[in-house]
Amino acid sequence: MDKELEQARKRIAELSAELEEHNHRYYVLAEPVISDRQFDLLLEELAGLEKQWPAFASPNSPTQRVGGDISKNFNTVTHRYPMLSLSNSYSREEVVEFVSRVEKEIGITTYAMELKYDGVAISLTYENGELVRGVTRGDGEKGDDITANVRTVRTIPLLLRGDPPESIEVRGEILFMRAQFERLNKERAEQGEDLYANPRNTAAGSLKQQDPKDVAKRGLDNFIYTLHGDHLPTRSHFENIQAAHRWGFKTPDVKRRFMERTDNVEGIMAFIAHWDVARHALEMDIDGIVIKVDDLDVQAELGMTAKSPRWAIAYKFQAEQASTRLNDVVYQVGRTGAITPVAELEPVLLAGTTVKRASLHNADQIEKLDLHIGDQVQVEKGGEIIPKIVGVDLEARPVDAAPVTFPLTCPECDTPLVRYEGEAQHYCPNEHACAPQIIGRIEHFVGRKMMAIEGLGGETVAELVQRGLIQNIAELYDLTKEKLLELGKGWGEKSATQVIDGIAASRSIPFEQVLFAIGIRHVGETVAKKIARAVVTMGRLQAMTKEELVTIDEVGEVIAQSILDFFAVEGNRDIVQRLRQCGVQMELDPASIQAVGDKLKGLTFVVSGVFRNFSRESIKASIEQNGGKTSGSISSKTSFVLAGADMGPAKRSKAEALKVQVIDEDAYMRMINE
Ligand code: IVH
C-alpha cells in the first residue's frame, strides 16, 4: 500500500512538472513540443490520479488551469504595498515637463518605456516559487482574492522556474487578446446572446465569475509590469522584468519594442511616435504608453503623491475621432422587444475601418446630444467595437434640420412602445405578433447550444416566418418536408430533409437546454442548468412562487420575476404545452437526477464547504436518500469527507491524520449515479 502511495505521489509530481513545462512552452514561448492531444492525455492521467489520491492534489496543479472549486464570496485582502495608479498626460508637452521635473530633482537618468495595457490590474504573490494569491486592485488598499480564477490564466505561471526570491509580488494586467475576444463574441452570437461591448470590461467581469471553470473558458491573457519585494534581483526595473521572464512570466517583448530604455526626451518621443501608429497592428488593446524611472533607488528618492508615483507617467493616446454627417436614425427591434436606435452616417474612415453606423443606445442618449438629422457629428472609437457619437457641431447645423424624435410606436408592428420603470430602454410589448421578435426567438430556439436544429439559420427562419409557415417555436414541429419543398426556390430534397431530421432529433435535447431555448429573459445557459436540476420538471417550475424561485442557486429577484412574467402570458403557456405534446423534453433525464437508493448503505459522510449543485442541506438529504449517514465531525468512523470549495484547513488536516479519504462533489455524483 505504502509503495503504491509513494508511486502515486511521484507520478503526480512528475506529471505536474511536465505539464507546467508544456504550458509555458505553448502559451508563453509559443513553441509547443507536443501535440494538444498528447497534452490532454497527460492532463487526464494527472486528473485521474488526483481523484484517486486527493491528498496529493496541489492547489497549483495544472488541472486547476481548467478551473478549481467554486467560490461563493471573494475574501478581501489588504495589499502589502498599495496599488497606485499612474498620473495621466495627454500631450507631449506634459511628458517633457515630467522629464524636466525629474532631471531638476536628480539629474539625467534612465527611463523604461512600455505599453499601457488596457485591462485589469492584478497582484500575484509567490512564496517559495508557488503562486499563493491573486488579488484584484480593488480600491488600491484592499482587493478581492480571486486566486482560483487567476490560476486559469495560462500565461500566469503557477510554479516559478529558475531562482526567484523566496517571496515576491508580481503585478501586471489581465486582458483579452483581440482575436480571443472576437472568438468569444462569435460564440455569443451563435448562442443568440448579447455581444460583449469591450475587452476591458469583459476581462473585469470574467475575473469576478464564481466558477473558475467559466473563467478558464474565456481565455484571458496577462502581461506583467512591476515586481515588489524585499529581495529583488536587481535595482533596475527593466532588468527585473527580464528576470521575471526567466521565471516563466509573459513579459513585454523587447524585440518588438514593447519595452525600451532611453535617457532622453527624444528617445521618449520616438517611442510615443512609434506606438501611436503601430498600436493599431497590435494583437491587444493599449490605451497609451508608460514612462518609468528605471532605477529603483531613484524611484524611492522621487517618492509618490497621495495616489500616484512621482517616478512614472502615462501618456494616453487620443481616442480616434472623425467628423461626419448624420444621415438618419433607424430603430432596431431585438428578440426581447428592446428598441435600439442606430445612427446612419455618411461613411467615414476611422482607425483603419470605414464607419457607416454608430450605436446610440437609447432615447436619453439622443436627447442628451440633442441630435438633428443632417448634423455634423463627432464619432469616436475607443475600447468599444462599435463607434459612438460623442459630440455635435452646433454651428454646422442646417437651419431646417429636424430634431431626432424617438418613435412612440414600434417601427415594425406599430404597437405603442413601453418603458419600464428604472430602465433606459424602450420595448415593443407585442411579443407574439411583432416579426423581428418572433424571428429572433425562433433563431434563439434553434441555436447550437439550445435545440441545435441544423440547417435552420437566421435567414431561413426569417423566410419561414415571413411566408407564414411558422409563427412560434412550437410550430416548428408541425413542419413537413412537403411544406418546405412547396416554398420552391432554395429548397431541395437535401435541405428539407436536413431541417426535418434536425427538428425530429431536437426532441431528445435535454430539459436544461430546452429551458434555455424557450427564451425566458435572463435565463441563460448556466442559470437554466441550475434551475433544471432544482425543479426537475417544467410543470414544477410553472407552479412555483417567487419565494420558492429565489431559493434556487443563482436565481435572484430579477430572474424569479422574469420567470413569473413568462408563465403569466397565456401564449407562452400554450407554446410550452404544445412543445410537451410534440415530445420535447420537459423533465430532467433520470440519469442526471440524483439517484435514490442504497448505494451508500453503511457509509458515514462529513460534509464541509460550498457546493456547486447542492446547498449544504440538500447534499446531506441526498446522502440520506441514498442510504448513507451524515455526521458533524470527523472521527475514525467517518467513511468520507465530502469537501466543497472553502473547506477549512483544520478539517482537512484532521481527515489526513485519521486517513479518511476526502472526495469532491464530482466524485460524489459518480458514486451515486454509477
Ligand atoms: S505601472 C504606480 N505599467 O494602469 C504604477 N501600469 O493607472 C503602477 N497599467 O492600475 C502601475 N499598463 O492596471 C503600470 N505598463 C504598465 C501598465 C500599467 C497598464 C495599468 C495598471 C494600473 C493603471 C495605472
XYZ file of C-alpha atoms and ligand atoms in Angstrom, residues 84-86 114-117 120-121 137 173 225-226 290 292 309 311, ligand 1:
41
model
C -1.341 53.031 -7.003
C -2.495 54.479 -10.252
C -0.487 56.439 -12.770
C 6.467 50.305 -22.009
C 2.925 49.810 -23.253
C -0.100 50.751 -21.208
C -2.261 47.659 -21.435
C -7.455 44.849 -15.272
C -4.665 45.138 -12.709
C -6.623 46.145 -7.302
C -2.535 43.401 -16.297
C 4.718 45.314 -15.330
C 6.227 45.604 -11.828
C 4.031 54.320 -19.599
C 9.061 54.958 -15.621
C 4.206 57.693 -8.029
C 8.655 58.455 -10.903
S 2.700 50.517 -13.542
C 2.054 53.014 -9.884
N 2.738 49.791 -16.037
O -2.592 51.350 -15.434
C 2.264 52.357 -11.133
N 0.638 50.127 -15.010
O -3.220 53.919 -13.841
C 1.715 51.025 -11.149
N -1.273 49.661 -16.479
O -3.592 50.099 -12.347
C 1.361 50.552 -12.449
N -0.103 49.097 -18.243
O -3.520 48.471 -14.232
C 1.985 50.110 -14.985
N 2.937 49.116 -18.225
C 2.180 49.429 -17.193
C 0.778 49.409 -17.259
C 0.029 49.777 -16.138
C -1.315 49.254 -17.744
C -2.468 49.978 -15.655
C -2.446 49.340 -14.295
C -2.642 50.426 -13.303
C -3.092 51.567 -14.153
C -2.496 52.810 -13.567
